[in-house]
Amino acid sequence: MTAPNPTVQTDVFGEWREQVLAVRSGRWQPERDRAYWHAQAAKYDAGQPELPNTVAWLHGQLGGRLGGAASLLDVGAGTGRLTLPLAGAVARVTALDHSPDMLAVLISKQPPAHLEVRCQELADALHDSSLAPHDAVLAAWSLAYLPDLRGALTGLLRLARRDLFLLEDDGLGSPHVTLRRTLAGQPRPQRATSLRRALHALGESPAHLQITETRELVFPDTAALLAQARLPLPEAEVLEFLHPFLTAQEDGGWRYRWTFDVHVLHVRRGSA
């Protein structure tokens, strides 16, 4: 009997496609994803954690390697949560997204004059010759609903003259969401691992960095905390599970704090 060959790799691109097409929301269909962001755009920023450590690291990479003559393309820029704080490190920025509603929020923040907004389907833009290469390309949580991962990464690599930064997670976020998925029998999405495997399959050797960030939520009472957690467990069990992350407040409320890792895959395309 022949022993299994440990060097044989499964088809990461086929696995990715199957996982994307299995998403019940159907957000791999551009019109459905645009409809989702139409409903979420106005409240998106308020629901997202700040990423000061990740922004500081990226800012250092852009300024250190590329200096003031750099250009940055943010693919899936959304409301500019990362684009805007990084804009000061480069001379030219392109914010690309397929949601006009998300880009409208970005524009409302009065971005600097050297930032260009481009509204286009991501899959189309990555192979559009009118979109010129940039010194650095950033794609932060923006590939999750693109079935053609090979095409997406090939396009990103084409557009990145010097550096490609992919930001993702491996499905470990807030404690209550992680438990909710476990109780529902839902597999933990390991997109960062899949992206790393995919880059290796394309002949790239990305550096892999995990940057720890902190998220904190404050609730006026236990009912509000339980409503956020939405766990199918008795109140006492929920509070026991969340206890390591909770601090009771004098007014009867709760401070809920946890850490999470941002996975950064960094492909260096050229010399500084």
PDB file of C-alpha atoms in Angstrom:
ATOM      1  CA  MET A   1       0.000   0.000   0.000  1.00  0.00           C
ATOM      2  CA  THR A   2       1.446   3.354  -1.030  1.00  0.00           C
ATOM      3  CA  ALA A   3       1.959   5.844   1.765  1.00  0.00           C
ATOM      4  CA  PRO A   4       0.261   9.220   1.293  1.00  0.00           C
ATOM      5  CA  ASN A   5       2.483  11.924  -0.141  1.00  0.00           C
ATOM      6  CA  PRO A   6       2.617  14.831   2.340  1.00  0.00           C
ATOM      7  CA  THR A   7       3.597  17.223  -0.469  1.00  0.00           C
ATOM      8  CA  VAL A   8       0.320  16.750  -2.329  1.00  0.00           C
ATOM      9  CA  GLN A   9      -1.823  19.829  -1.863  1.00  0.00           C
ATOM     10  CA  THR A  10      -5.585  19.950  -2.068  1.00  0.00           C
ATOM     11  CA  ASP A  11      -7.204  22.362  -4.521  1.00  0.00           C
ATOM     12  CA  VAL A  12      -7.384  25.509  -2.415  1.00  0.00           C
ATOM     13  CA  PHE A  13      -9.006  27.442  -5.253  1.00  0.00           C
ATOM     14  CA  GLY A  14     -11.757  24.843  -5.669  1.00  0.00           C
ATOM     15  CA  GLU A  15     -12.322  24.711  -1.911  1.00  0.00           C
ATOM     16  CA  TRP A  16     -12.590  28.496  -1.766  1.00  0.00           C
ATOM     17  CA  ARG A  17     -15.103  28.568  -4.619  1.00  0.00           C
ATOM     18  CA  GLU A  18     -17.270  25.893  -2.995  1.00  0.00           C
ATOM     19  CA  GLN A  19     -17.288  27.734   0.329  1.00  0.00           C
ATOM     20  CA  VAL A  20     -18.204  31.051  -1.287  1.00  0.00           C
ATOM     21  CA  LEU A  21     -21.030  29.600  -3.380  1.00  0.00           C
ATOM     22  CA  ALA A  22     -22.409  27.804  -0.305  1.00  0.00           C
ATOM     23  CA  VAL A  23     -23.004  31.077   1.576  1.00  0.00           C
ATOM     24  CA  ARG A  24     -26.756  31.266   2.163  1.00  0.00           C
ATOM     25  CA  SER A  25     -26.963  35.020   1.708  1.00  0.00           C
ATOM     26  CA  GLY A  26     -25.786  34.679  -1.877  1.00  0.00           C
ATOM     27  CA  ARG A  27     -23.501  37.661  -1.464  1.00  0.00           C
ATOM     28  CA  TRP A  28     -21.171  36.258  -4.096  1.00  0.00           C
ATOM     29  CA  GLN A  29     -23.722  37.753  -6.485  1.00  0.00           C
ATOM     30  CA  PRO A  30     -22.652  41.406  -6.860  1.00  0.00           C
ATOM     31  CA  GLU A  31     -26.195  42.782  -6.793  1.00  0.00           C
ATOM     32  CA  ARG A  32     -26.928  41.040  -3.486  1.00  0.00           C
ATOM     33  CA  ASP A  33     -23.699  42.265  -1.958  1.00  0.00           C
ATOM     34  CA  ARG A  34     -24.416  45.821  -3.065  1.00  0.00           C
ATOM     35  CA  ALA A  35     -27.876  45.547  -1.517  1.00  0.00           C
ATOM     36  CA  TYR A  36     -26.287  44.369   1.731  1.00  0.00           C
ATOM     37  CA  TRP A  37     -23.940  47.357   1.851  1.00  0.00           C
ATOM     38  CA  HIS A  38     -26.777  49.707   0.890  1.00  0.00           C
ATOM     39  CA  ALA A  39     -28.462  48.704   4.161  1.00  0.00           C
ATOM     40  CA  GLN A  40     -25.248  48.706   6.224  1.00  0.00           C
ATOM     41  CA  ALA A  41     -23.276  51.707   4.965  1.00  0.00           C
ATOM     42  CA  ALA A  42     -24.665  54.371   7.306  1.00  0.00           C
ATOM     43  CA  LYS A  43     -24.007  52.316  10.456  1.00  0.00           C
ATOM     44  CA  TYR A  44     -20.954  50.337   9.326  1.00  0.00           C
ATOM     45  CA  ASP A  45     -18.250  52.439  10.999  1.00  0.00           C
ATOM     46  CA  ALA A  46     -20.017  52.460  14.361  1.00  0.00           C
ATOM     47  CA  GLY A  47     -20.056  48.665  14.450  1.00  0.00           C
ATOM     48  CA  GLN A  48     -16.399  48.110  13.556  1.00  0.00           C
ATOM     49  CA  PRO A  49     -13.447  47.961  15.951  1.00  0.00           C
ATOM     50  CA  GLU A  50     -10.621  50.426  15.586  1.00  0.00           C
ATOM     51  CA  LEU A  51      -7.388  48.850  14.352  1.00  0.00           C
ATOM     52  CA  PRO A  52      -4.672  51.180  15.678  1.00  0.00           C
ATOM     53  CA  ASN A  53      -1.908  48.566  15.783  1.00  0.00           C
ATOM     54  CA  THR A  54      -2.637  47.347  12.256  1.00  0.00           C
ATOM     55  CA  VAL A  55      -2.827  50.887  10.878  1.00  0.00           C
ATOM     56  CA  ALA A  56       0.453  51.811  12.602  1.00  0.00           C
ATOM     57  CA  TRP A  57       2.215  48.775  11.119  1.00  0.00           C
ATOM     58  CA  LEU A  58       0.902  49.432   7.607  1.00  0.00           C
ATOM     59  CA  HIS A  59       1.758  53.125   7.892  1.00  0.00           C
ATOM     60  CA  GLY A  60       5.305  52.182   8.839  1.00  0.00           C
ATOM     61  CA  GLN A  61       5.600  49.778   5.923  1.00  0.00           C
ATOM     62  CA  LEU A  62       4.362  52.335   3.425  1.00  0.00           C
ATOM     63  CA  GLY A  63       6.512  55.152   4.740  1.00  0.00           C
ATOM     64  CA  GLY A  64       9.564  52.977   5.345  1.00  0.00           C
ATOM     65  CA  ARG A  65       9.662  51.186   2.015  1.00  0.00           C
ATOM     66  CA  LEU A  66       8.059  53.607  -0.350  1.00  0.00           C
ATOM     67  CA  GLY A  67       8.558  57.067   1.090  1.00  0.00           C
ATOM     68  CA  GLY A  68       6.573  60.047  -0.093  1.00  0.00           C
ATOM     69  CA  ALA A  69       6.531  59.024  -3.772  1.00  0.00           C
ATOM     70  CA  ALA A  70       4.355  55.942  -3.248  1.00  0.00           C
ATOM     71  CA  SER A  71       0.907  55.120  -4.495  1.00  0.00           C
ATOM     72  CA  LEU A  72      -1.637  52.954  -2.702  1.00  0.00           C
ATOM     73  CA  LEU A  73      -4.617  51.047  -4.071  1.00  0.00           C
ATOM     74  CA  ASP A  74      -7.134  49.939  -1.446  1.00  0.00           C
ATOM     75  CA  VAL A  75      -9.276  47.183  -2.961  1.00  0.00           C
ATOM     76  CA  GLY A  76     -12.595  47.024  -1.150  1.00  0.00           C
ATOM     77  CA  ALA A  77     -11.974  50.350   0.548  1.00  0.00           C
ATOM     78  CA  GLY A  78     -15.555  50.741   1.760  1.00  0.00           C
ATOM     79  CA  THR A  79     -15.963  53.749   4.027  1.00  0.00           C
ATOM     80  CA  GLY A  80     -12.214  54.374   4.114  1.00  0.00           C
ATOM     81  CA  ARG A  81     -11.658  52.851   7.550  1.00  0.00           C
ATOM     82  CA  LEU A  82      -8.083  51.950   6.543  1.00  0.00           C
ATOM     83  CA  THR A  83      -7.688  54.090   3.436  1.00  0.00           C
ATOM     84  CA  LEU A  84      -7.999  57.438   5.170  1.00  0.00           C
ATOM     85  CA  PRO A  85      -5.523  56.916   8.031  1.00  0.00           C
ATOM     86  CA  LEU A  86      -2.991  55.505   5.544  1.00  0.00           C
ATOM     87  CA  ALA A  87      -3.429  58.298   3.000  1.00  0.00           C
ATOM     88  CA  GLY A  88      -0.854  60.481   4.708  1.00  0.00           C
ATOM     89  CA  ALA A  89       1.907  57.950   3.995  1.00  0.00           C
ATOM     90  CA  VAL A  90       1.589  58.079   0.214  1.00  0.00           C
ATOM     91  CA  ALA A  91       1.393  60.667  -2.555  1.00  0.00           C
ATOM     92  CA  ARG A  92      -1.500  59.052  -4.457  1.00  0.00           C
ATOM     93  CA  VAL A  93      -4.336  56.864  -3.216  1.00  0.00           C
ATOM     94  CA  THR A  94      -7.079  54.997  -5.076  1.00  0.00           C
ATOM     95  CA  ALA A  95     -10.067  53.773  -3.066  1.00  0.00           C
ATOM     96  CA  LEU A  96     -11.813  51.014  -5.025  1.00  0.00           C
ATOM     97  CA  ASP A  97     -15.163  49.524  -4.061  1.00  0.00           C
ATOM     98  CA  HIS A  98     -18.280  48.263  -5.816  1.00  0.00           C
ATOM     99  CA  SER A  99     -20.695  49.790  -3.302  1.00  0.00           C
ATOM    100  CA  PRO A 100     -21.648  53.376  -4.119  1.00  0.00           C
ATOM    101  CA  ASP A 101     -23.223  53.668  -0.665  1.00  0.00           C
ATOM    102  CA  MET A 102     -20.002  52.775   1.157  1.00  0.00           C
ATOM    103  CA  LEU A 103     -17.972  55.121  -1.030  1.00  0.00           C
ATOM    104  CA  ALA A 104     -20.495  57.896  -0.373  1.00  0.00           C
ATOM    105  CA  VAL A 105     -19.693  57.584   3.333  1.00  0.00           C
ATOM    106  CA  LEU A 106     -15.987  57.803   2.527  1.00  0.00           C
ATOM    107  CA  ILE A 107     -16.533  60.937   0.430  1.00  0.00           C
ATOM    108  CA  SER A 108     -18.581  62.505   3.238  1.00  0.00           C
ATOM    109  CA  LYS A 109     -15.455  62.353   5.415  1.00  0.00           C
ATOM    110  CA  GLN A 110     -13.791  64.876   3.083  1.00  0.00           C
ATOM    111  CA  PRO A 111     -10.803  62.797   1.968  1.00  0.00           C
ATOM    112  CA  PRO A 112      -7.588  64.537   0.880  1.00  0.00           C
ATOM    113  CA  ALA A 113      -7.256  65.770  -2.699  1.00  0.00           C
ATOM    114  CA  HIS A 114      -4.761  63.052  -3.637  1.00  0.00           C
ATOM    115  CA  LEU A 115      -7.339  60.323  -2.946  1.00  0.00           C
ATOM    116  CA  GLU A 116      -9.290  59.088  -5.981  1.00  0.00           C
ATOM    117  CA  VAL A 117     -12.528  57.149  -5.558  1.00  0.00           C
ATOM    118  CA  ARG A 118     -13.310  54.424  -8.087  1.00  0.00           C
ATOM    119  CA  CYS A 119     -16.647  52.547  -8.050  1.00  0.00           C
ATOM    120  CA  GLN A 120     -16.348  49.264  -9.933  1.00  0.00           C
ATOM    121  CA  GLU A 121     -16.921  45.549  -9.457  1.00  0.00           C
ATOM    122  CA  LEU A 122     -13.794  44.185  -7.830  1.00  0.00           C
ATOM    123  CA  ALA A 123     -13.489  41.152 -10.079  1.00  0.00           C
ATOM    124  CA  ASP A 124     -13.724  43.397 -13.155  1.00  0.00           C
ATOM    125  CA  ALA A 125     -11.356  46.057 -11.823  1.00  0.00           C
ATOM    126  CA  LEU A 126      -8.599  43.562 -11.052  1.00  0.00           C
ATOM    127  CA  HIS A 127      -8.308  42.773 -14.764  1.00  0.00           C
ATOM    128  CA  ASP A 128      -9.152  46.206 -16.146  1.00  0.00           C
ATOM    129  CA  SER A 129      -6.223  47.681 -18.062  1.00  0.00           C
ATOM    130  CA  SER A 130      -7.458  51.181 -17.241  1.00  0.00           C
ATOM    131  CA  LEU A 131      -6.623  50.566 -13.571  1.00  0.00           C
ATOM    132  CA  ALA A 132      -2.883  51.198 -13.422  1.00  0.00           C
ATOM    133  CA  PRO A 133      -0.530  49.339 -11.070  1.00  0.00           C
ATOM    134  CA  HIS A 134       0.251  51.013  -7.742  1.00  0.00           C
ATOM    135  CA  ASP A 135       3.342  50.738  -5.584  1.00  0.00           C
ATOM    136  CA  ALA A 136       1.312  49.102  -2.830  1.00  0.00           C
ATOM    137  CA  VAL A 137      -2.011  47.261  -2.942  1.00  0.00           C
ATOM    138  CA  LEU A 138      -4.141  46.574   0.126  1.00  0.00           C
ATOM    139  CA  ALA A 139      -7.063  44.139   0.240  1.00  0.00           C
ATOM    140  CA  ALA A 140      -8.588  43.994   3.725  1.00  0.00           C
ATOM    141  CA  TRP A 141     -11.402  41.454   4.200  1.00  0.00           C
ATOM    142  CA  SER A 142     -12.449  42.110   0.596  1.00  0.00           C
ATOM    143  CA  LEU A 143     -12.041  38.710  -1.111  1.00  0.00           C
ATOM    144  CA  ALA A 144     -14.504  36.698   0.974  1.00  0.00           C
ATOM    145  CA  TYR A 145     -17.287  36.696  -1.643  1.00  0.00           C
ATOM    146  CA  LEU A 146     -15.205  36.410  -4.820  1.00  0.00           C
ATOM    147  CA  PRO A 147     -15.528  32.806  -6.083  1.00  0.00           C
ATOM    148  CA  ASP A 148     -12.537  33.057  -8.424  1.00  0.00           C
ATOM    149  CA  LEU A 149      -9.722  33.326  -5.890  1.00  0.00           C
ATOM    150  CA  ARG A 150      -7.034  32.498  -8.445  1.00  0.00           C
ATOM    151  CA  GLY A 151      -8.226  35.315 -10.693  1.00  0.00           C
ATOM    152  CA  ALA A 152      -8.515  37.742  -7.792  1.00  0.00           C
ATOM    153  CA  LEU A 153      -4.998  37.078  -6.488  1.00  0.00           C
ATOM    154  CA  THR A 154      -3.514  37.143  -9.974  1.00  0.00           C
ATOM    155  CA  GLY A 155      -5.124  40.535 -10.520  1.00  0.00           C
ATOM    156  CA  LEU A 156      -3.891  41.881  -7.183  1.00  0.00           C
ATOM    157  CA  LEU A 157      -0.360  40.706  -7.885  1.00  0.00           C
ATOM    158  CA  ARG A 158      -0.475  42.369 -11.305  1.00  0.00           C
ATOM    159  CA  LEU A 159      -1.498  45.663  -9.740  1.00  0.00           C
ATOM    160  CA  ALA A 160       1.105  45.597  -6.951  1.00  0.00           C
ATOM    161  CA  ARG A 161       4.430  46.961  -8.165  1.00  0.00           C
ATOM    162  CA  ARG A 162       6.185  46.597  -4.809  1.00  0.00           C
ATOM    163  CA  ASP A 163       3.940  45.364  -2.002  1.00  0.00           C
ATOM    164  CA  LEU A 164       0.702  43.426  -1.657  1.00  0.00           C
ATOM    165  CA  PHE A 165      -0.961  43.391   1.750  1.00  0.00           C
ATOM    166  CA  LEU A 166      -3.841  40.982   2.402  1.00  0.00           C
ATOM    167  CA  LEU A 167      -5.695  41.363   5.712  1.00  0.00           C
ATOM    168  CA  GLU A 168      -7.993  38.617   6.966  1.00  0.00           C
ATOM    169  CA  ASP A 169      -8.793  36.569  10.045  1.00  0.00           C
ATOM    170  CA  ASP A 170      -9.121  32.871  10.739  1.00  0.00           C
ATOM    171  CA  GLY A 171     -12.601  33.007  12.198  1.00  0.00           C
ATOM    172  CA  LEU A 172     -11.617  33.809  15.786  1.00  0.00           C
ATOM    173  CA  GLY A 173     -13.332  37.057  16.662  1.00  0.00           C
ATOM    174  CA  SER A 174     -15.513  37.928  19.612  1.00  0.00           C
ATOM    175  CA  PRO A 175     -15.994  35.190  22.226  1.00  0.00           C
ATOM    176  CA  HIS A 176     -19.792  35.205  21.873  1.00  0.00           C
ATOM    177  CA  VAL A 177     -19.729  34.814  18.069  1.00  0.00           C
ATOM    178  CA  THR A 178     -17.139  32.033  18.308  1.00  0.00           C
ATOM    179  CA  LEU A 179     -19.342  30.165  20.799  1.00  0.00           C
ATOM    180  CA  ARG A 180     -22.457  30.812  18.734  1.00  0.00           C
ATOM    181  CA  ARG A 181     -20.807  29.192  15.711  1.00  0.00           C
ATOM    182  CA  THR A 182     -19.661  26.245  17.799  1.00  0.00           C
ATOM    183  CA  LEU A 183     -23.134  25.651  19.223  1.00  0.00           C
ATOM    184  CA  ALA A 184     -24.625  25.841  15.724  1.00  0.00           C
ATOM    185  CA  GLY A 185     -22.084  23.378  14.360  1.00  0.00           C
ATOM    186  CA  GLN A 186     -20.770  25.915  11.887  1.00  0.00           C
ATOM    187  CA  PRO A 187     -17.175  25.441  10.742  1.00  0.00           C
ATOM    188  CA  ARG A 188     -14.788  28.238  11.585  1.00  0.00           C
ATOM    189  CA  PRO A 189     -13.887  30.094   8.374  1.00  0.00           C
ATOM    190  CA  GLN A 190     -10.110  30.019   7.998  1.00  0.00           C
ATOM    191  CA  ARG A 191      -9.708  32.504   5.185  1.00  0.00           C
ATOM    192  CA  ALA A 192      -6.258  33.721   6.230  1.00  0.00           C
ATOM    193  CA  THR A 193      -4.924  30.164   6.047  1.00  0.00           C
ATOM    194  CA  SER A 194      -6.594  29.634   2.676  1.00  0.00           C
ATOM    195  CA  LEU A 195      -5.136  32.856   1.280  1.00  0.00           C
ATOM    196  CA  ARG A 196      -1.671  31.857   2.413  1.00  0.00           C
ATOM    197  CA  ARG A 197      -2.025  28.451   0.747  1.00  0.00           C
ATOM    198  CA  ALA A 198      -3.330  30.079  -2.417  1.00  0.00           C
ATOM    199  CA  LEU A 199      -0.398  32.482  -2.624  1.00  0.00           C
ATOM    200  CA  HIS A 200       2.022  29.593  -2.226  1.00  0.00           C
ATOM    201  CA  ALA A 201       0.176  27.759  -5.022  1.00  0.00           C
ATOM    202  CA  LEU A 202       0.838  30.795  -7.225  1.00  0.00           C
ATOM    203  CA  GLY A 203       4.546  30.653  -6.440  1.00  0.00           C
ATOM    204  CA  GLU A 204       4.596  33.446  -3.865  1.00  0.00           C
ATOM    205  CA  SER A 205       6.122  33.260  -0.373  1.00  0.00           C
ATOM    206  CA  PRO A 206       4.230  35.789   1.744  1.00  0.00           C
ATOM    207  CA  ALA A 207       5.410  36.947   5.118  1.00  0.00           C
ATOM    208  CA  HIS A 208       2.725  36.147   7.692  1.00  0.00           C
ATOM    209  CA  LEU A 209       2.202  38.508  10.605  1.00  0.00           C
ATOM    210  CA  GLN A 210      -0.449  38.427  13.330  1.00  0.00           C
ATOM    211  CA  ILE A 211      -1.263  41.801  14.851  1.00  0.00           C
ATOM    212  CA  THR A 212      -3.238  41.813  18.099  1.00  0.00           C
ATOM    213  CA  GLU A 213      -6.053  44.333  18.472  1.00  0.00           C
ATOM    214  CA  THR A 214      -8.504  45.003  21.296  1.00  0.00           C
ATOM    215  CA  ARG A 215     -12.268  45.446  21.118  1.00  0.00           C
ATOM    216  CA  GLU A 216     -14.378  46.866  23.925  1.00  0.00           C
ATOM    217  CA  LEU A 217     -18.150  47.235  24.194  1.00  0.00           C
ATOM    218  CA  VAL A 218     -20.103  48.820  27.041  1.00  0.00           C
ATOM    219  CA  PHE A 219     -23.640  47.739  27.949  1.00  0.00           C
ATOM    220  CA  PRO A 220     -26.014  49.553  30.335  1.00  0.00           C
ATOM    221  CA  ASP A 221     -27.384  46.319  31.783  1.00  0.00           C
ATOM    222  CA  THR A 222     -27.389  42.531  31.492  1.00  0.00           C
ATOM    223  CA  ALA A 223     -30.331  42.510  29.092  1.00  0.00           C
ATOM    224  CA  ALA A 224     -28.391  44.582  26.576  1.00  0.00           C
ATOM    225  CA  LEU A 225     -25.376  42.290  26.903  1.00  0.00           C
ATOM    226  CA  LEU A 226     -27.495  39.181  26.335  1.00  0.00           C
ATOM    227  CA  ALA A 227     -29.173  40.797  23.331  1.00  0.00           C
ATOM    228  CA  GLN A 228     -25.740  41.384  21.791  1.00  0.00           C
ATOM    229  CA  ALA A 229     -24.530  37.838  22.503  1.00  0.00           C
ATOM    230  CA  ARG A 230     -27.658  36.100  21.154  1.00  0.00           C
ATOM    231  CA  LEU A 231     -26.592  32.771  22.615  1.00  0.00           C
ATOM    232  CA  PRO A 232     -29.131  29.913  22.981  1.00  0.00           C
ATOM    233  CA  LEU A 233     -28.182  29.324  26.598  1.00  0.00           C
ATOM    234  CA  PRO A 234     -29.610  30.254  29.998  1.00  0.00           C
ATOM    235  CA  GLU A 235     -28.534  33.655  31.281  1.00  0.00           C
ATOM    236  CA  ALA A 236     -26.351  32.166  34.016  1.00  0.00           C
ATOM    237  CA  GLU A 237     -24.426  30.047  31.505  1.00  0.00           C
ATOM    238  CA  VAL A 238     -23.871  32.982  29.176  1.00  0.00           C
ATOM    239  CA  LEU A 239     -22.524  35.138  31.998  1.00  0.00           C
ATOM    240  CA  GLU A 240     -20.297  32.308  33.199  1.00  0.00           C
ATOM    241  CA  PHE A 241     -18.835  31.842  29.716  1.00  0.00           C
ATOM    242  CA  LEU A 242     -18.271  35.569  29.215  1.00  0.00           C
ATOM    243  CA  HIS A 243     -16.984  36.163  32.750  1.00  0.00           C
ATOM    244  CA  PRO A 244     -13.251  36.326  31.807  1.00  0.00           C
ATOM    245  CA  PHE A 245     -14.048  39.161  29.390  1.00  0.00           C
ATOM    246  CA  LEU A 246     -16.468  41.152  31.569  1.00  0.00           C
ATOM    247  CA  THR A 247     -16.017  43.936  34.109  1.00  0.00           C
ATOM    248  CA  ALA A 248     -19.054  44.911  36.175  1.00  0.00           C
ATOM    249  CA  GLN A 249     -19.771  48.645  36.295  1.00  0.00           C
ATOM    250  CA  GLU A 250     -21.034  50.536  39.339  1.00  0.00           C
ATOM    251  CA  ASP A 251     -24.222  51.537  37.505  1.00  0.00           C
ATOM    252  CA  GLY A 252     -25.156  47.903  36.878  1.00  0.00           C
ATOM    253  CA  GLY A 253     -23.753  47.781  33.374  1.00  0.00           C
ATOM    254  CA  TRP A 254     -20.964  45.710  31.864  1.00  0.00           C
ATOM    255  CA  ARG A 255     -17.693  46.406  30.090  1.00  0.00           C
ATOM    256  CA  TYR A 256     -16.988  43.597  27.603  1.00  0.00           C
ATOM    257  CA  ARG A 257     -13.396  43.460  26.353  1.00  0.00           C
ATOM    258  CA  TRP A 258     -11.464  40.921  24.276  1.00  0.00           C
ATOM    259  CA  THR A 259      -8.473  40.700  21.946  1.00  0.00           C
ATOM    260  CA  PHE A 260      -8.319  39.334  18.418  1.00  0.00           C
ATOM    261  CA  ASP A 261      -5.671  38.844  15.766  1.00  0.00           C
ATOM    262  CA  VAL A 262      -5.504  40.466  12.352  1.00  0.00           C
ATOM    263  CA  HIS A 263      -3.601  38.219   9.951  1.00  0.00           C
ATOM    264  CA  VAL A 264      -1.433  40.137   7.472  1.00  0.00           C
ATOM    265  CA  LEU A 265      -0.009  38.391   4.416  1.00  0.00           C
ATOM    266  CA  HIS A 266       2.695  40.550   2.866  1.00  0.00           C
ATOM    267  CA  VAL A 267       4.085  39.820  -0.580  1.00  0.00           C
ATOM    268  CA  ARG A 268       7.137  41.869  -1.546  1.00  0.00           C
ATOM    269  CA  ARG A 269       7.118  42.411  -5.300  1.00  0.00           C
ATOM    270  CA  GLY A 270      10.228  44.573  -5.682  1.00  0.00           C
ATOM    271  CA  SER A 271      13.049  46.358  -3.930  1.00  0.00           C
ATOM    272  CA  ALA A 272      12.534  49.520  -1.917  1.00  0.00           C
TER     273      ALA A 272
END
